[in-house]
Amino acid sequence: MSRIVAGRFENPLAADAALADLQRAGFRNGEYESFYVTPPGQHGAHPIGGDSHSDAGARTAGLGAVAGAVLGALAGAIVAAVATGGEQIIPVLLAAGLCAYVGSFMGTVLKLRRAHATEHTPEHPVEIPAGRMIAVNVDRPEMEPRAVDVLRRHGAIDLGRAEGTWRDGSWRDFDPRHPLHA
């Protein structure tokens, strides 16, 4: 396993400047690379797309959908029954069905939220945001502080360390679903 220092950049010009500075700091070609990290949920880790089977911020969305559907159906049925005088069943059923549909949508949306970093698990990762990433292999002695200095000086965000497989100038087992260690 190789020791790796990596940082994300929001500004592509700053990333380009960091790459040039890495070479001036004594890093050889093949000891650093630049790549783009796609937005969370778009890494294609599953056959049908996405990164995981579910999301930490959506854990209670199913409960919200059920509650919204039940409340919507009741409200729709009551309003339609009052409006028709309770004599016609078809408008009551249609209103209950339509309001259950709208209620389930509203209940789902109201229960969705952003995941917190403390909720990080393999199935519900809290991922790094999208952006250009620069990774540097720091296996040679005294290279880690140089890499950290160069990346920090050029405005790297989410700067961190990791261990991984570095082969042919590339971090082969990089997984954007796992945050870097500070």
PDB file of C-alpha atoms in Angstrom, residues 10-132:
ATOM      1  CA  GLU A  10     -12.793  24.237  -6.765  1.00  0.00           C
ATOM      2  CA  ASN A  11     -10.648  26.471  -8.965  1.00  0.00           C
ATOM      3  CA  PRO A  12      -9.096  24.686 -11.984  1.00  0.00           C
ATOM      4  CA  LEU A  13      -6.385  27.343 -12.345  1.00  0.00           C
ATOM      5  CA  ALA A  14      -5.285  26.763  -8.746  1.00  0.00           C
ATOM      6  CA  ALA A  15      -5.151  23.015  -9.446  1.00  0.00           C
ATOM      7  CA  ASP A  16      -2.993  23.622 -12.533  1.00  0.00           C
ATOM      8  CA  ALA A  17      -0.655  25.815 -10.489  1.00  0.00           C
ATOM      9  CA  ALA A  18      -0.429  23.118  -7.792  1.00  0.00           C
ATOM     10  CA  LEU A  19       0.507  20.511 -10.411  1.00  0.00           C
ATOM     11  CA  ALA A  20       3.303  22.740 -11.716  1.00  0.00           C
ATOM     12  CA  ASP A  21       4.501  23.407  -8.156  1.00  0.00           C
ATOM     13  CA  LEU A  22       4.568  19.693  -7.333  1.00  0.00           C
ATOM     14  CA  GLN A  23       7.101  19.162 -10.102  1.00  0.00           C
ATOM     15  CA  ARG A  24       9.190  22.086  -8.837  1.00  0.00           C
ATOM     16  CA  ALA A  25       8.994  20.606  -5.298  1.00  0.00           C
ATOM     17  CA  GLY A  26      10.780  17.459  -6.483  1.00  0.00           C
ATOM     18  CA  PHE A  27       7.930  15.143  -7.384  1.00  0.00           C
ATOM     19  CA  ARG A  28       8.499  13.016 -10.476  1.00  0.00           C
ATOM     20  CA  ASN A  29       5.964  12.387 -13.226  1.00  0.00           C
ATOM     21  CA  GLY A  30       3.938   9.412 -12.085  1.00  0.00           C
ATOM     22  CA  GLU A  31       4.028  10.439  -8.417  1.00  0.00           C
ATOM     23  CA  TYR A  32       1.006  12.713  -8.751  1.00  0.00           C
ATOM     24  CA  GLU A  33      -2.174  12.788 -10.770  1.00  0.00           C
ATOM     25  CA  SER A  34      -5.206  14.959 -11.318  1.00  0.00           C
ATOM     26  CA  PHE A  35      -8.718  13.647 -11.874  1.00  0.00           C
ATOM     27  CA  TYR A  36     -12.324  14.783 -11.540  1.00  0.00           C
ATOM     28  CA  VAL A  37     -14.584  13.432  -8.785  1.00  0.00           C
ATOM     29  CA  THR A  38     -18.205  13.317  -9.910  1.00  0.00           C
ATOM     30  CA  PRO A  39     -21.009  14.537  -7.615  1.00  0.00           C
ATOM     31  CA  PRO A  40     -22.171  12.189  -4.841  1.00  0.00           C
ATOM     32  CA  GLY A  41     -24.607   9.595  -6.135  1.00  0.00           C
ATOM     33  CA  GLN A  42     -23.168   9.650  -9.665  1.00  0.00           C
ATOM     34  CA  HIS A  43     -20.185   7.330  -9.281  1.00  0.00           C
ATOM     35  CA  GLY A  44     -21.920   4.344 -10.903  1.00  0.00           C
ATOM     36  CA  ALA A  45     -20.875   1.825  -8.253  1.00  0.00           C
ATOM     37  CA  HIS A  46     -24.077  -0.218  -8.728  1.00  0.00           C
ATOM     38  CA  PRO A  47     -25.349  -1.839 -11.951  1.00  0.00           C
ATOM     39  CA  ILE A  48     -28.415   0.424 -12.069  1.00  0.00           C
ATOM     40  CA  GLY A  49     -26.393   3.511 -11.134  1.00  0.00           C
ATOM     41  CA  GLY A  50     -25.730   5.371  -7.942  1.00  0.00           C
ATOM     42  CA  ASP A  51     -23.349   4.623  -5.112  1.00  0.00           C
ATOM     43  CA  SER A  52     -25.389   2.743  -2.524  1.00  0.00           C
ATOM     44  CA  HIS A  53     -28.753   1.100  -2.057  1.00  0.00           C
ATOM     45  CA  SER A  54     -30.032   3.988   0.019  1.00  0.00           C
ATOM     46  CA  ASP A  55     -28.974   7.308   1.464  1.00  0.00           C
ATOM     47  CA  ALA A  56     -28.508   8.375   5.083  1.00  0.00           C
ATOM     48  CA  GLY A  57     -30.620  11.478   4.476  1.00  0.00           C
ATOM     49  CA  ALA A  58     -33.506   9.399   3.130  1.00  0.00           C
ATOM     50  CA  ARG A  59     -33.811   6.840   5.932  1.00  0.00           C
ATOM     51  CA  THR A  60     -37.179   8.148   7.135  1.00  0.00           C
ATOM     52  CA  ALA A  61     -38.593   9.043   3.708  1.00  0.00           C
ATOM     53  CA  GLY A  62     -40.640   5.823   3.500  1.00  0.00           C
ATOM     54  CA  LEU A  63     -42.353   6.579   6.784  1.00  0.00           C
ATOM     55  CA  GLY A  64     -43.071  10.098   5.539  1.00  0.00           C
ATOM     56  CA  ALA A  65     -44.602   8.704   2.352  1.00  0.00           C
ATOM     57  CA  VAL A  66     -46.923   6.364   4.257  1.00  0.00           C
ATOM     58  CA  ALA A  67     -47.991   9.041   6.741  1.00  0.00           C
ATOM     59  CA  GLY A  68     -48.548  11.551   3.942  1.00  0.00           C
ATOM     60  CA  ALA A  69     -50.595   9.058   1.921  1.00  0.00           C
ATOM     61  CA  VAL A  70     -52.824   8.166   4.879  1.00  0.00           C
ATOM     62  CA  LEU A  71     -53.384  11.790   5.884  1.00  0.00           C
ATOM     63  CA  GLY A  72     -53.924  12.816   2.264  1.00  0.00           C
ATOM     64  CA  ALA A  73     -56.454  10.052   1.642  1.00  0.00           C
ATOM     65  CA  LEU A  74     -58.381  10.952   4.795  1.00  0.00           C
ATOM     66  CA  ALA A  75     -58.383  14.659   3.992  1.00  0.00           C
ATOM     67  CA  GLY A  76     -59.428  14.056   0.380  1.00  0.00           C
ATOM     68  CA  ALA A  77     -62.211  11.676   1.365  1.00  0.00           C
ATOM     69  CA  ILE A  78     -63.560  14.031   4.030  1.00  0.00           C
ATOM     70  CA  VAL A  79     -63.531  17.094   1.763  1.00  0.00           C
ATOM     71  CA  ALA A  80     -65.149  15.176  -1.128  1.00  0.00           C
ATOM     72  CA  ALA A  81     -67.773  13.640   1.172  1.00  0.00           C
ATOM     73  CA  VAL A  82     -68.687  17.072   2.539  1.00  0.00           C
ATOM     74  CA  ALA A  83     -68.742  18.601  -0.952  1.00  0.00           C
ATOM     75  CA  THR A  84     -71.037  15.910  -2.376  1.00  0.00           C
ATOM     76  CA  GLY A  85     -73.145  15.542   0.739  1.00  0.00           C
ATOM     77  CA  GLY A  86     -71.875  11.977   1.190  1.00  0.00           C
ATOM     78  CA  GLU A  87     -74.240  10.661  -1.475  1.00  0.00           C
ATOM     79  CA  GLN A  88     -71.711   9.857  -4.241  1.00  0.00           C
ATOM     80  CA  ILE A  89     -68.894   7.379  -3.649  1.00  0.00           C
ATOM     81  CA  ILE A  90     -66.923   7.850  -6.914  1.00  0.00           C
ATOM     82  CA  PRO A  91     -65.864  11.479  -6.244  1.00  0.00           C
ATOM     83  CA  VAL A  92     -64.940  10.517  -2.667  1.00  0.00           C
ATOM     84  CA  LEU A  93     -62.719   7.649  -3.876  1.00  0.00           C
ATOM     85  CA  LEU A  94     -61.126   9.773  -6.609  1.00  0.00           C
ATOM     86  CA  ALA A  95     -60.378  12.593  -4.172  1.00  0.00           C
ATOM     87  CA  ALA A  96     -58.987  10.130  -1.618  1.00  0.00           C
ATOM     88  CA  GLY A  97     -56.710   8.547  -4.247  1.00  0.00           C
ATOM     89  CA  LEU A  98     -55.483  11.852  -5.643  1.00  0.00           C
ATOM     90  CA  CYS A  99     -54.846  13.324  -2.201  1.00  0.00           C
ATOM     91  CA  ALA A 100     -53.083  10.118  -1.077  1.00  0.00           C
ATOM     92  CA  TYR A 101     -50.737  10.438  -4.062  1.00  0.00           C
ATOM     93  CA  VAL A 102     -50.001  14.111  -3.373  1.00  0.00           C
ATOM     94  CA  GLY A 103     -49.697  13.416   0.364  1.00  0.00           C
ATOM     95  CA  SER A 104     -47.185  10.608  -0.168  1.00  0.00           C
ATOM     96  CA  PHE A 105     -45.029  12.905  -2.288  1.00  0.00           C
ATOM     97  CA  MET A 106     -45.204  15.706   0.274  1.00  0.00           C
ATOM     98  CA  GLY A 107     -44.488  13.317   3.160  1.00  0.00           C
ATOM     99  CA  THR A 108     -41.415  11.988   1.356  1.00  0.00           C
ATOM    100  CA  VAL A 109     -40.038  15.426   0.544  1.00  0.00           C
ATOM    101  CA  LEU A 110     -40.594  16.683   4.087  1.00  0.00           C
ATOM    102  CA  LYS A 111     -38.602  13.752   5.526  1.00  0.00           C
ATOM    103  CA  LEU A 112     -35.601  14.142   3.185  1.00  0.00           C
ATOM    104  CA  ARG A 113     -32.581  15.950   4.602  1.00  0.00           C
ATOM    105  CA  ARG A 114     -28.841  16.200   4.158  1.00  0.00           C
ATOM    106  CA  ALA A 115     -26.742  13.492   5.772  1.00  0.00           C
ATOM    107  CA  HIS A 116     -24.361  14.520   8.553  1.00  0.00           C
ATOM    108  CA  ALA A 117     -20.694  13.506   8.683  1.00  0.00           C
ATOM    109  CA  THR A 118     -21.358  11.572  11.903  1.00  0.00           C
ATOM    110  CA  GLU A 119     -23.665   9.237   9.960  1.00  0.00           C
ATOM    111  CA  HIS A 120     -20.892   7.853   7.755  1.00  0.00           C
ATOM    112  CA  THR A 121     -21.186   4.089   7.254  1.00  0.00           C
ATOM    113  CA  PRO A 122     -20.177   1.860   4.319  1.00  0.00           C
ATOM    114  CA  GLU A 123     -23.803   1.689   3.170  1.00  0.00           C
ATOM    115  CA  HIS A 124     -24.579   5.356   3.878  1.00  0.00           C
ATOM    116  CA  PRO A 125     -21.393   7.245   3.089  1.00  0.00           C
ATOM    117  CA  VAL A 126     -21.099  10.989   3.485  1.00  0.00           C
ATOM    118  CA  GLU A 127     -19.064  11.746   0.416  1.00  0.00           C
ATOM    119  CA  ILE A 128     -16.704  14.468  -0.620  1.00  0.00           C
ATOM    120  CA  PRO A 129     -18.262  16.987  -3.014  1.00  0.00           C
ATOM    121  CA  ALA A 130     -17.536  17.029  -6.723  1.00  0.00           C
ATOM    122  CA  GLY A 131     -14.443  18.731  -8.037  1.00  0.00           C
ATOM    123  CA  ARG A 132     -10.966  18.320  -9.371  1.00  0.00           C
TER     124      ARG A 132
END
